[in-house]
Structure formats: structure tokens, C-alpha cells
mmCIF file with all atom_site columns, C-alpha atoms in Angstrom:
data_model
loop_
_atom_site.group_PDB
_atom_site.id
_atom_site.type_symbol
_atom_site.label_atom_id
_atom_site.label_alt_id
_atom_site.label_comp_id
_atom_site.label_asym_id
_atom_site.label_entity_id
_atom_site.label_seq_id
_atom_site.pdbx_PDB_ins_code
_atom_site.Cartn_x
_atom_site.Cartn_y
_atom_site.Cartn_z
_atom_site.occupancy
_atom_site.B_iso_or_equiv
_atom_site.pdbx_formal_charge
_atom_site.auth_seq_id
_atom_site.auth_comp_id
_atom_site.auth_asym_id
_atom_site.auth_atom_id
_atom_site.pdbx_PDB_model_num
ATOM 1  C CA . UNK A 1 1  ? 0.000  0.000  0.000   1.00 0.00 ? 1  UNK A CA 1
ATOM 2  C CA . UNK A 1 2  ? 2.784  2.129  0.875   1.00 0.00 ? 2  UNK A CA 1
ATOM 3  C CA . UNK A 1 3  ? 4.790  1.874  -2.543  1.00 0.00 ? 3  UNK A CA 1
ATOM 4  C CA . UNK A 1 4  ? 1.279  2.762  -4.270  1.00 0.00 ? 4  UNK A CA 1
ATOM 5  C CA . UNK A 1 5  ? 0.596  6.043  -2.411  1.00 0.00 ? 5  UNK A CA 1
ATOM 6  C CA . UNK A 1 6  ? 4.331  6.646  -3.405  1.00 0.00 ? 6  UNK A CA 1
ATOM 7  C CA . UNK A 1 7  ? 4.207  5.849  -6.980  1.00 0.00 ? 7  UNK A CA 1
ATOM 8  C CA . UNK A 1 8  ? 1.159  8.273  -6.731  1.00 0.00 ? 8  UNK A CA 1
ATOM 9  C CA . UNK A 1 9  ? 2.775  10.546 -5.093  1.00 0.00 ? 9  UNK A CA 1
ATOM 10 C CA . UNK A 1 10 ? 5.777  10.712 -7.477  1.00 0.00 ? 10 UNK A CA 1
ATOM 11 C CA . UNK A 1 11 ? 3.252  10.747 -10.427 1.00 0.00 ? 11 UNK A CA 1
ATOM 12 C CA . UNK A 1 12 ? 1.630  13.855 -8.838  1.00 0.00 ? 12 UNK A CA 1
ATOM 13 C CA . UNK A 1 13 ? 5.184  15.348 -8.459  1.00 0.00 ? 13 UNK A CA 1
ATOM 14 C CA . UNK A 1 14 ? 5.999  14.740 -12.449 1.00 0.00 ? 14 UNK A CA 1
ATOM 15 C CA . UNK A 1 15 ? 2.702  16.177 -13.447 1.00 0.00 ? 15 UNK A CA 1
ATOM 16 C CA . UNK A 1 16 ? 3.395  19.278 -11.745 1.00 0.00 ? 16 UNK A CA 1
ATOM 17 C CA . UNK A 1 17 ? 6.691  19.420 -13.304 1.00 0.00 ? 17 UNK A CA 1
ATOM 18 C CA . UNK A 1 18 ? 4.923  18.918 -16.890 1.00 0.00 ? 18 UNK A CA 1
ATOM 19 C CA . UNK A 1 19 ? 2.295  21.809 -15.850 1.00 0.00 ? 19 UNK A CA 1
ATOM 20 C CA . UNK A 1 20 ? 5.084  23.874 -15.030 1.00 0.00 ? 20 UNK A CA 1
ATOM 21 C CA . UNK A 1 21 ? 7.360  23.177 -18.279 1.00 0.00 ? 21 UNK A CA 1
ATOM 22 C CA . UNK A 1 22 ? 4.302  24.347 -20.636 1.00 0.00 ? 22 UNK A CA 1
ATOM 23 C CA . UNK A 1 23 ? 3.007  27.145 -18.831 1.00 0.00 ? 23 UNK A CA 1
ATOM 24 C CA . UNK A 1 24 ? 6.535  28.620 -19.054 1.00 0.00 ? 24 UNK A CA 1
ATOM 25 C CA . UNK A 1 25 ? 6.484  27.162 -23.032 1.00 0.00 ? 25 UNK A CA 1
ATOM 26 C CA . UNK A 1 26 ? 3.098  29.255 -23.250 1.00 0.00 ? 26 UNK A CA 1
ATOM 27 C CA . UNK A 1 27 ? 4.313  32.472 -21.810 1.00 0.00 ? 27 UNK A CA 1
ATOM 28 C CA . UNK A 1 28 ? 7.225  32.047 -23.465 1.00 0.00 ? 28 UNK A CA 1
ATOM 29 C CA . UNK A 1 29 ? 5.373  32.273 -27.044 1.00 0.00 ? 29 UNK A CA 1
ATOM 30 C CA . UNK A 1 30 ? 2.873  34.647 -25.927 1.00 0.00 ? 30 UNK A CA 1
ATOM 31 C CA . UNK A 1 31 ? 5.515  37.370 -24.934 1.00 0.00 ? 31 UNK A CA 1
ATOM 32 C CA . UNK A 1 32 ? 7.253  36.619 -28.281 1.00 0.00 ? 32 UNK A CA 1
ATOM 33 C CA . UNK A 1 33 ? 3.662  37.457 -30.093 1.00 0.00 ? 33 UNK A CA 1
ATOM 34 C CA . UNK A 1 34 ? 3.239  33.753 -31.621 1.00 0.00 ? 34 UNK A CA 1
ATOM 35 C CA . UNK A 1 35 ? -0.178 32.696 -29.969 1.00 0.00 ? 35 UNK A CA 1
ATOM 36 C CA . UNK A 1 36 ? -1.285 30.760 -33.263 1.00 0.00 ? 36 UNK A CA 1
ATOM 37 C CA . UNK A 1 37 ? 1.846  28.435 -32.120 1.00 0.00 ? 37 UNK A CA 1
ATOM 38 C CA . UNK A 1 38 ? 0.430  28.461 -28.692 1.00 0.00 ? 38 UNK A CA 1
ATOM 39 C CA . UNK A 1 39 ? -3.619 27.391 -30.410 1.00 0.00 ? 39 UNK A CA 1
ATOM 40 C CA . UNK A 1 40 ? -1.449 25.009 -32.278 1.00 0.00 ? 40 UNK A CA 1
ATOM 41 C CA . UNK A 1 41 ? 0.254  23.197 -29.851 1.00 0.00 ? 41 UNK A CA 1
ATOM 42 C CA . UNK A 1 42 ? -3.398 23.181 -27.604 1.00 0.00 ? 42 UNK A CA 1
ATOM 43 C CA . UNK A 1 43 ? -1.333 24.287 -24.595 1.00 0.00 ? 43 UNK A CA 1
ATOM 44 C CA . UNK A 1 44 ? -4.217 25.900 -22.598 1.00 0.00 ? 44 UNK A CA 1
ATOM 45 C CA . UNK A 1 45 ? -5.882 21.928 -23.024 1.00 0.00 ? 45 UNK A CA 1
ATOM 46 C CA . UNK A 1 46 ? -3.153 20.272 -22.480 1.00 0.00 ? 46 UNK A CA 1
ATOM 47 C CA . UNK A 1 47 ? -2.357 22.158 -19.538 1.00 0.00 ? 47 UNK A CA 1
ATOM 48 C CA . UNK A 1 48 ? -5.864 22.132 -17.992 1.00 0.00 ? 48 UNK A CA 1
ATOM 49 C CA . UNK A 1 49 ? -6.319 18.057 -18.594 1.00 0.00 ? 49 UNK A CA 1
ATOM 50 C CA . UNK A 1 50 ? -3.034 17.855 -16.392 1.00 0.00 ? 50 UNK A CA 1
ATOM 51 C CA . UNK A 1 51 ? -4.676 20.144 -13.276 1.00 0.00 ? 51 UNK A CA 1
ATOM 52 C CA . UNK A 1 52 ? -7.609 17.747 -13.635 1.00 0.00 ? 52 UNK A CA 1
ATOM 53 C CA . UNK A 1 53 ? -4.944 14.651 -13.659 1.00 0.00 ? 53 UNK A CA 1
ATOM 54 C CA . UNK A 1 54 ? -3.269 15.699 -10.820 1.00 0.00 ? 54 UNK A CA 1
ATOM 55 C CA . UNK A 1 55 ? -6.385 16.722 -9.031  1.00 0.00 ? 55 UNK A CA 1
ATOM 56 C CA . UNK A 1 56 ? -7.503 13.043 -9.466  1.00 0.00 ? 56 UNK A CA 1
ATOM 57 C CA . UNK A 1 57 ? -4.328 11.686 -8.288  1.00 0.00 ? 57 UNK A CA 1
ATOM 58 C CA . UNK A 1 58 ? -4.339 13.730 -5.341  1.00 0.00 ? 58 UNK A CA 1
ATOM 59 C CA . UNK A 1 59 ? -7.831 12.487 -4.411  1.00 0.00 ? 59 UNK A CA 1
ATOM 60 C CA . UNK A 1 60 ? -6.588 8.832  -4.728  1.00 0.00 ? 60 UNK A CA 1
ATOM 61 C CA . UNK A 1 61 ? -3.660 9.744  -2.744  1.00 0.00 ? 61 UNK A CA 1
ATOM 62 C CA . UNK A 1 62 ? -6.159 10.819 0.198   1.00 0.00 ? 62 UNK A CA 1
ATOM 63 C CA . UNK A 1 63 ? -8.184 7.961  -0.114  1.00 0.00 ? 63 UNK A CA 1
ATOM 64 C CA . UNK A 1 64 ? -5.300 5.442  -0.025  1.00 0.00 ? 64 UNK A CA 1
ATOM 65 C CA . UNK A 1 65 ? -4.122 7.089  2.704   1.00 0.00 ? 65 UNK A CA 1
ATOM 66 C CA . UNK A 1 66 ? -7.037 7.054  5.097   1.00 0.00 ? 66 UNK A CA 1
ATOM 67 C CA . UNK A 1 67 ? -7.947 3.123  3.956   1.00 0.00 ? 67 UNK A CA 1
ATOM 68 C CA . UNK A 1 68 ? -4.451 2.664  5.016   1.00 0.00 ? 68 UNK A CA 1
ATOM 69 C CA . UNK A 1 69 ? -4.565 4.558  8.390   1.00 0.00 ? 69 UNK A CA 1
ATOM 70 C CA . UNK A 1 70 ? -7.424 2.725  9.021   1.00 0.00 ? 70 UNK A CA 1
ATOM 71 C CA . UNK A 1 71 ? -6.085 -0.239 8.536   1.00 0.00 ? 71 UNK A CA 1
ATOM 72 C CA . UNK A 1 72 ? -3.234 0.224  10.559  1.00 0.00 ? 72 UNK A CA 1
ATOM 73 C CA . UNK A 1 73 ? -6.059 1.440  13.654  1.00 0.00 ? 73 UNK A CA 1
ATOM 74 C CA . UNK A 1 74 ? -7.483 -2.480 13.182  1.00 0.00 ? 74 UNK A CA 1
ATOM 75 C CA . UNK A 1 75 ? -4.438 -3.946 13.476  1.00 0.00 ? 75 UNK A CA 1
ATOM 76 C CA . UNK A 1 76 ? -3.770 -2.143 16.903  1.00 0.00 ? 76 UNK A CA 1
ATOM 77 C CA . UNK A 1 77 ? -6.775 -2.732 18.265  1.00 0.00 ? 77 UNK A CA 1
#
């Protein structure tokens, strides 16, 4: 259970890191004046499907971590 709230946890961490590398792509283009690049590449979807990833992952993360926390309260009872 552990290692799965990790891997989670480090998938939350890259998708952050993704959000983060094309919101700086984005701005980048839009200071330079080349939004059709920025409608071409989809950036504003791509980036908004990857706050609704990580939003997911975060609430699997939570509820991992309570099944496991309850768990743990069963086994010291």
C-alpha cells in the first residue's frame, strides 16, 4: 500500500513538473507574439487536462491514505 501512495505521489510530483514546463512554453510564445503556435500546440488543453490529472491523483492519494490509516487502527486494536 505504501509503494502505491508513493508511486502516486511521485506521479503527482511529475505532473506538476509537466504543468510547469508548458506554462513557461506558453508564456514564453505569448511574450514573443506567436499565440497561433500556442492554439497550435493546444497548450491551454493540455495544460488544464493535467490540473484535472493531478487533481484526481491527489484524491486517490487521500483515499489510499485514510484506507491505510485505518487499517493500521485495526491492526492495533
Amino acid at each position: 500500500m505504501t509503494k502505491l501512495i508513493n508511486d502516486y505521489t511521485k506521479s503527482c510530483f511529475m505532473v506538476k513538473q509537466r504543468i510547469s514546463e508548458l506554462t513557461e512554453m506558453r508564456n514564453t510564445l505569448i511574450e514573443s507574439g506567436d499565440e497561433l503556435k500556442v492554439r497550435e500546440l493546444d497548450l491551454d488543453r493540455r495544460i488544464h487536462l493535467l490540473y484535472i490529472e493531478h487533481g484526481e491523483m491527489q484524491e486517490v492519494i487521500s483515499h489510499l491514505t485514510a484506507y491505510k490509516r485505518r487499517r493500521e487502527g485495526f491492526v492495533e486494536t
